[in-house]
Amino acid sequence: MDEMNELVKFSKSGRIGVITVDNPPVNALSPGVPEGILAAVRSAQGDDSVRALVLIGAGRTFIAGADIKEFGKITSGERSEALGLAEVILAIEDSAKPVVCAIHGTALGGGLEVAMGAHYRVAVASAQVGQPEVKLGIIPGAGGTQRLPRLAGVARAVEMCAFGEPIKAAAALESGIVDRIVEGDLLAGAIAFASEVSQQTARKPRERNEKLAGDESIFAAARDQARKTKRGMMAPLAAIDAVEAATRLPFEAGMKKEAELFRECLFSDQSKAMIHAFFGEREVAKIPWLPKDTPVKEIRKAAVIGAGTMGGGIAMNYANAGIPVILKETTQEALDKGVETIRRNYASSVKKGRFPQSVMDQRMGLIRPQLTYDGFEEADVIAEAVFESMALKKQVFAEIDKVAKPEAILATNTSTLDIDEIASATSRPQMVIGHHYFSPANVMRLIEIVRGKATSPEVIATSMALAKKLNKVGVLVGNCRGFVGNRMLHEYLREAESLLKEGAAPRDVDRALYDFGMAMGPFAMSDLAGLDVGWRIRKEHKDQPMIADTLCEMGRYGQKTGAGWYRYEDGRTPIPDPDVDALVAKLRKRMRWIPAEEIVERTIGALVKEGAKILEEAIAMRAVDIDIIYITGYGFPVYRGGPMWYGKATMQA
Ligand code: T1G
């Protein structure tokens, strides 16, 4: 095996040359990889013993894209902008000897673009291919928007480039991206395929224009969908423009258009923020002070106490991960209601085609509803999700302390209460930890993992690993009132109320933050979550009253009572209510028009200020932890990087 360099190896199997990319962990196109591939392709051209080439990745995946770490160096001017990919891909495409890409794991971004420069692609059934660049605030920059529509058609290319979701090998075969699904050993299958095609004249993907004819409405429909589902993001619209250019311009001109749009996105604040979030999601999983060899227990069985909205969603997470879970309630009526909600949720996913009925049945089969603690002694983790009352939670923890096995993790889903006090109800506070999910728990990706004074390193390490197993983002935080997310939210809501007292209306504040990119404004969000939750906690803590408390005294808890800050006729659409305007007018100190910029600056500013205090107190380890909490748990726009990133970029926090 010849070393083109330490990252790319070349070997021969009979008359087939094999180019192996070996750049762990994900074979990113880091400096040296494109160069190594190019050298291998070129050297094979002159080698008569080689009739065809196979390009494959070593380790767990094919090429997972350009090296994202290089983008910061490009935008800071530290290195040249040229990724060096276009030249490599052209060399592959212009190879006189057919090139076959062998795909396992993921072929993503530049990885799929390299593969689409090849004349053929074979894949194992478990492989996935995609153009996820829009998730980094950019678009494909090495021909993906020009070659993908030529291989898979315009509609599929728009879908993949504008929305960034990968597709499975079977769908890639069906749409013409992949030429064969290989059973068994991938390399052997690829070499066999390469032998078969070695005498054929391979077509260059850039010359395959027959699928470019498309119905123009595809682009308009995709733009509408992007404006709805990717609201405020520039990259999805740029990706659509680039694919559209492929249908209108010759290949080279289309490539030029793609490069322009790629550069515009790469140098945008949105992309910097989204790349921050990409690496942030991986960084929050790392606990610097936790020894690497801290034992992580395997979670084979779980139990959830409380089948309400949160308990039901938490049980679904375990079932979705294939973990059998007991779901306990105190009354049959409450239990039946909880199980029915779970069934309805799964049925709607089946209806939306997310997974087949068989998967729903399998998951429902993993959930065991009951009214007793039978079987709790086998659970590796017990998650409590009962009503937010300290007395009740302590009673429950005293009960599970008697039935749980010594090594079981005792987790509470409290959103505000003191973990140490809850733990004091047990004989094993070192096994107690907060697993704070966000509603709806089976959808929201965030779990705030709250360590108590006594929580052991094993329990923390196991909880962080469990979050990944449940396909969630676990962020470790310290124990204080409201932990990180809700503590900051409290200040955000207080500032929103003070804006009302100065002249703004709830809809003005909500509009400003919706336009800023929040999933919804503070008042509409409070109505969705239920005003009574915060009210009960403020009463329990004898906090300074808020206007929301007055609304609760009027029986206005939000959507669940048909009225809160807004009125709800259809249960979900907020309608401004003159009664609320009148109440606010009575409490108003002065009346002035407040511009949206000021509303955003003050409310997001409140988040940033409280975030800074939380960092000082080490309740959060890093600013990025706070950013990921807000992006994955509170609907903060990812293209603004999270409150601390945004604060730093705009408020010199
Ligand atoms: N560049 C640099 N580092 C990367 C990387 C990449 N493309 N992908 C992953 N890593 C690091 C990651 O930070 C982590 O590091 C480790 O690898 C394992 O990743 C020209 C411009 C492939 C599905 O967007 O989606 O090509 O934390 O924990 O859960 O048009 O990684 O261990 O130090 O995520 O098994 C397009 C990004 C780039 C794919 C594997 N490609 N990666 O998931 O492992 S733009 C992407 C992923 C581009 C071209 C454009 C996932 C994965 P550390 P991990 P995983």
mmCIF file of N, CA, C and O in Angstrom, residues 514-562:
data_model
loop_
_atom_site.group_PDB
_atom_site.id
_atom_site.type_symbol
_atom_site.label_atom_id
_atom_site.label_comp_id
_atom_site.label_asym_id
_atom_site.label_seq_id
_atom_site.Cartn_x
_atom_site.Cartn_y
_atom_site.Cartn_z
ATOM 1 N N TYR A 514 -40.441 37.383 17.980
ATOM 2 C CA TYR A 514 -40.727 36.412 16.911
ATOM 3 C C TYR A 514 -39.899 36.795 15.674
ATOM 4 O O TYR A 514 -39.249 35.954 15.075
ATOM 5 N N ASP A 515 -39.890 38.074 15.352
ATOM 6 C CA ASP A 515 -39.105 38.542 14.199
ATOM 7 C C ASP A 515 -37.606 38.389 14.444
ATOM 8 O O ASP A 515 -36.833 38.187 13.515
ATOM 9 N N PHE A 516 -37.206 38.448 15.693
ATOM 10 C CA PHE A 516 -35.796 38.227 16.049
ATOM 11 C C PHE A 516 -35.408 36.778 15.770
ATOM 12 O O PHE A 516 -34.252 36.467 15.530
ATOM 13 N N GLY A 517 -36.430 35.905 15.774
ATOM 14 C CA GLY A 517 -36.165 34.499 15.455
ATOM 15 C C GLY A 517 -36.588 33.514 16.528
ATOM 16 O O GLY A 517 -36.513 32.308 16.317
ATOM 17 N N MET A 518 -37.079 34.043 17.698
ATOM 18 C CA MET A 518 -37.533 33.113 18.739
ATOM 19 C C MET A 518 -38.716 32.305 18.186
ATOM 20 O O MET A 518 -39.489 32.819 17.372
ATOM 21 N N ALA A 519 -38.855 31.088 18.641
ATOM 22 C CA ALA A 519 -39.959 30.252 18.152
ATOM 23 C C ALA A 519 -41.300 30.945 18.429
ATOM 24 O O ALA A 519 -42.215 30.902 17.626
ATOM 25 N N MET A 520 -41.387 31.616 19.588
ATOM 26 C CA MET A 520 -42.551 32.469 19.894
ATOM 27 C C MET A 520 -42.139 33.481 20.954
ATOM 28 O O MET A 520 -41.145 33.271 21.648
ATOM 29 N N GLY A 521 -42.946 34.551 21.073
ATOM 30 C CA GLY A 521 -42.623 35.613 22.031
ATOM 31 C C GLY A 521 -42.891 35.147 23.464
ATOM 32 O O GLY A 521 -43.533 34.096 23.673
ATOM 33 N N PRO A 522 -42.414 35.929 24.456
ATOM 34 C CA PRO A 522 -42.516 35.504 25.873
ATOM 35 C C PRO A 522 -43.949 35.313 26.364
ATOM 36 O O PRO A 522 -44.208 34.391 27.143
ATOM 37 N N PHE A 523 -44.871 36.130 25.883
ATOM 38 C CA PHE A 523 -46.234 36.044 26.422
ATOM 39 C C PHE A 523 -46.988 34.857 25.805
ATOM 40 O O PHE A 523 -47.662 34.106 26.512
ATOM 41 N N ALA A 524 -46.822 34.678 24.505
ATOM 42 C CA ALA A 524 -47.462 33.512 23.861
ATOM 43 C C ALA A 524 -46.856 32.222 24.418
ATOM 44 O O ALA A 524 -47.572 31.238 24.684
ATOM 45 N N MET A 525 -45.542 32.246 24.675
ATOM 46 C CA MET A 525 -44.876 31.052 25.218
ATOM 47 C C MET A 525 -45.373 30.753 26.632
ATOM 48 O O MET A 525 -45.637 29.597 26.988
ATOM 49 N N SER A 526 -45.556 31.809 27.418
ATOM 50 C CA SER A 526 -46.041 31.603 28.805
ATOM 51 C C SER A 526 -47.447 31.018 28.787
ATOM 52 O O SER A 526 -47.768 30.121 29.579
ATOM 53 N N ASP A 527 -48.268 31.504 27.857
ATOM 54 C CA ASP A 527 -49.630 30.958 27.751
ATOM 55 C C ASP A 527 -49.588 29.479 27.375
ATOM 56 O O ASP A 527 -50.395 28.674 27.848
ATOM 57 N N LEU A 528 -48.625 29.091 26.509
ATOM 58 C CA LEU A 528 -48.504 27.679 26.086
ATOM 59 C C LEU A 528 -48.056 26.814 27.263
ATOM 60 O O LEU A 528 -48.637 25.772 27.551
ATOM 61 N N ALA A 529 -47.069 27.332 28.008
ATOM 62 C CA ALA A 529 -46.526 26.539 29.126
ATOM 63 C C ALA A 529 -47.496 26.507 30.311
ATOM 64 O O ALA A 529 -47.493 25.568 31.100
ATOM 65 N N GLY A 530 -48.344 27.583 30.406
ATOM 66 C CA GLY A 530 -49.284 27.674 31.547
ATOM 67 C C GLY A 530 -48.745 28.677 32.556
ATOM 68 O O GLY A 530 -47.674 28.458 33.133
ATOM 69 N N LEU A 531 -49.477 29.757 32.759
ATOM 70 C CA LEU A 531 -49.025 30.828 33.667
ATOM 71 C C LEU A 531 -49.008 30.325 35.113
ATOM 72 O O LEU A 531 -48.250 30.805 35.952
ATOM 73 N N ASP A 532 -49.856 29.329 35.401
ATOM 74 C CA ASP A 532 -49.997 28.868 36.809
ATOM 75 C C ASP A 532 -48.724 28.193 37.317
ATOM 76 O O ASP A 532 -48.432 28.227 38.508
ATOM 77 N N VAL A 533 -47.918 27.615 36.403
ATOM 78 C CA VAL A 533 -46.677 26.935 36.847
ATOM 79 C C VAL A 533 -45.776 27.945 37.559
ATOM 80 O O VAL A 533 -45.404 27.775 38.727
ATOM 81 N N GLY A 534 -45.505 29.066 36.865
ATOM 82 C CA GLY A 534 -44.639 30.101 37.463
ATOM 83 C C GLY A 534 -45.284 30.727 38.696
ATOM 84 O O GLY A 534 -44.622 31.005 39.697
ATOM 85 N N TRP A 535 -46.611 30.919 38.627
ATOM 86 C CA TRP A 535 -47.356 31.558 39.732
ATOM 87 C C TRP A 535 -47.177 30.749 41.010
ATOM 88 O O TRP A 535 -46.810 31.284 42.061
ATOM 89 N N ARG A 536 -47.364 29.408 40.905
ATOM 90 C CA ARG A 536 -47.257 28.558 42.103
ATOM 91 C C ARG A 536 -45.845 28.658 42.695
ATOM 92 O O ARG A 536 -45.654 28.789 43.890
ATOM 93 N N ILE A 537 -44.856 28.681 41.781
ATOM 94 C CA ILE A 537 -43.467 28.720 42.270
ATOM 95 C C ILE A 537 -43.180 30.064 42.924
ATOM 96 O O ILE A 537 -42.577 30.146 43.997
ATOM 97 N N ARG A 538 -43.656 31.154 42.318
ATOM 98 C CA ARG A 538 -43.415 32.487 42.907
ATOM 99 C C ARG A 538 -44.094 32.590 44.267
ATOM 100 O O ARG A 538 -43.560 33.159 45.211
ATOM 101 N N LYS A 539 -45.277 32.005 44.371
ATOM 102 C CA LYS A 539 -45.983 32.026 45.675
ATOM 103 C C LYS A 539 -45.162 31.237 46.692
ATOM 104 O O LYS A 539 -44.894 31.708 47.805
ATOM 105 N N GLU A 540 -44.704 30.019 46.259
ATOM 106 C CA GLU A 540 -43.941 29.156 47.182
ATOM 107 C C GLU A 540 -42.690 29.895 47.659
ATOM 108 O O GLU A 540 -42.257 29.755 48.797
ATOM 109 N N HIS A 541 -42.104 30.746 46.767
ATOM 110 C CA HIS A 541 -40.871 31.457 47.135
ATOM 111 C C HIS A 541 -41.131 32.888 47.578
ATOM 112 O O HIS A 541 -40.185 33.670 47.755
ATOM 113 N N LYS A 542 -42.432 33.267 47.706
ATOM 114 C CA LYS A 542 -42.795 34.640 48.139
ATOM 115 C C LYS A 542 -42.033 35.677 47.301
ATOM 116 O O LYS A 542 -41.423 36.609 47.801
ATOM 117 N N ASP A 543 -42.038 35.485 46.020
ATOM 118 C CA ASP A 543 -41.349 36.400 45.084
ATOM 119 C C ASP A 543 -42.141 37.686 44.902
ATOM 120 O O ASP A 543 -43.330 37.736 45.211
ATOM 121 N N GLN A 544 -41.456 38.700 44.378
ATOM 122 C CA GLN A 544 -42.136 39.952 44.005
ATOM 123 C C GLN A 544 -43.201 39.603 42.950
ATOM 124 O O GLN A 544 -42.873 38.913 41.978
ATOM 125 N N PRO A 545 -44.444 40.005 43.156
ATOM 126 C CA PRO A 545 -45.500 39.595 42.222
ATOM 127 C C PRO A 545 -45.259 40.092 40.806
ATOM 128 O O PRO A 545 -44.540 41.058 40.594
ATOM 129 N N MET A 546 -45.827 39.409 39.846
ATOM 130 C CA MET A 546 -45.755 39.813 38.433
ATOM 131 C C MET A 546 -47.178 39.997 37.917
ATOM 132 O O MET A 546 -48.139 39.526 38.530
ATOM 133 N N ILE A 547 -47.289 40.658 36.777
ATOM 134 C CA ILE A 547 -48.627 40.872 36.194
ATOM 135 C C ILE A 547 -49.269 39.501 35.928
ATOM 136 O O ILE A 547 -50.469 39.297 36.119
ATOM 137 N N ALA A 548 -48.414 38.542 35.542
ATOM 138 C CA ALA A 548 -48.933 37.186 35.247
ATOM 139 C C ALA A 548 -49.672 36.612 36.456
ATOM 140 O O ALA A 548 -50.648 35.873 36.313
ATOM 141 N N ASP A 549 -49.260 37.000 37.673
ATOM 142 C CA ASP A 549 -49.936 36.494 38.882
ATOM 143 C C ASP A 549 -51.367 37.025 38.946
ATOM 144 O O ASP A 549 -52.295 36.300 39.290
ATOM 145 N N THR A 550 -51.511 38.303 38.545
ATOM 146 C CA THR A 550 -52.857 38.897 38.555
ATOM 147 C C THR A 550 -53.749 38.158 37.551
ATOM 148 O O THR A 550 -54.907 37.857 37.836
ATOM 149 N N LEU A 551 -53.175 37.825 36.398
ATOM 150 C CA LEU A 551 -53.947 37.074 35.390
ATOM 151 C C LEU A 551 -54.385 35.730 35.978
ATOM 152 O O LEU A 551 -55.521 35.298 35.813
ATOM 153 N N CYS A 552 -53.486 35.094 36.753
ATOM 154 C CA CYS A 552 -53.825 33.780 37.333
ATOM 155 C C CYS A 552 -54.931 33.933 38.381
ATOM 156 O O CYS A 552 -55.835 33.105 38.456
ATOM 157 N N GLU A 553 -54.848 35.015 39.156
ATOM 158 C CA GLU A 553 -55.916 35.238 40.158
ATOM 159 C C GLU A 553 -57.261 35.427 39.449
ATOM 160 O O GLU A 553 -58.312 35.138 40.005
ATOM 161 N N MET A 554 -57.202 35.848 38.173
ATOM 162 C CA MET A 554 -58.453 36.006 37.383
ATOM 163 C C MET A 554 -58.813 34.686 36.705
ATOM 164 O O MET A 554 -59.709 34.611 35.868
ATOM 165 N N GLY A 555 -58.015 33.618 37.010
ATOM 166 C CA GLY A 555 -58.322 32.299 36.428
ATOM 167 C C GLY A 555 -57.793 32.160 35.010
ATOM 168 O O GLY A 555 -58.138 31.236 34.274
ATOM 169 N N ARG A 556 -56.931 33.096 34.595
ATOM 170 C CA ARG A 556 -56.397 33.059 33.227
ATOM 171 C C ARG A 556 -55.028 32.386 33.274
ATOM 172 O O ARG A 556 -54.005 33.031 33.504
ATOM 173 N N TYR A 557 -55.008 31.052 33.028
ATOM 174 C CA TYR A 557 -53.739 30.304 33.094
ATOM 175 C C TYR A 557 -53.090 30.158 31.727
ATOM 176 O O TYR A 557 -52.006 29.569 31.608
ATOM 177 N N GLY A 558 -53.751 30.671 30.671
ATOM 178 C CA GLY A 558 -53.182 30.533 29.337
ATOM 179 C C GLY A 558 -54.029 29.631 28.456
ATOM 180 O O GLY A 558 -55.251 29.539 28.638
ATOM 181 N N GLN A 559 -53.390 28.936 27.500
ATOM 182 C CA GLN A 559 -54.147 28.114 26.537
ATOM 183 C C GLN A 559 -55.063 27.120 27.258
ATOM 184 O O GLN A 559 -56.197 26.909 26.868
ATOM 185 N N LYS A 560 -54.554 26.557 28.371
ATOM 186 C CA LYS A 560 -55.339 25.501 29.020
ATOM 187 C C LYS A 560 -56.641 26.022 29.627
ATOM 188 O O LYS A 560 -57.566 25.246 29.859
ATOM 189 N N THR A 561 -56.756 27.344 29.837
ATOM 190 C CA THR A 561 -58.037 27.888 30.339
ATOM 191 C C THR A 561 -58.677 28.787 29.281
ATOM 192 O O THR A 561 -59.588 29.548 29.579
ATOM 193 N N GLY A 562 -58.124 28.749 28.067
ATOM 194 C CA GLY A 562 -58.729 29.530 26.972
ATOM 195 C C GLY A 562 -58.381 31.003 27.040
ATOM 196 O O GLY A 562 -58.762 31.784 26.153
#
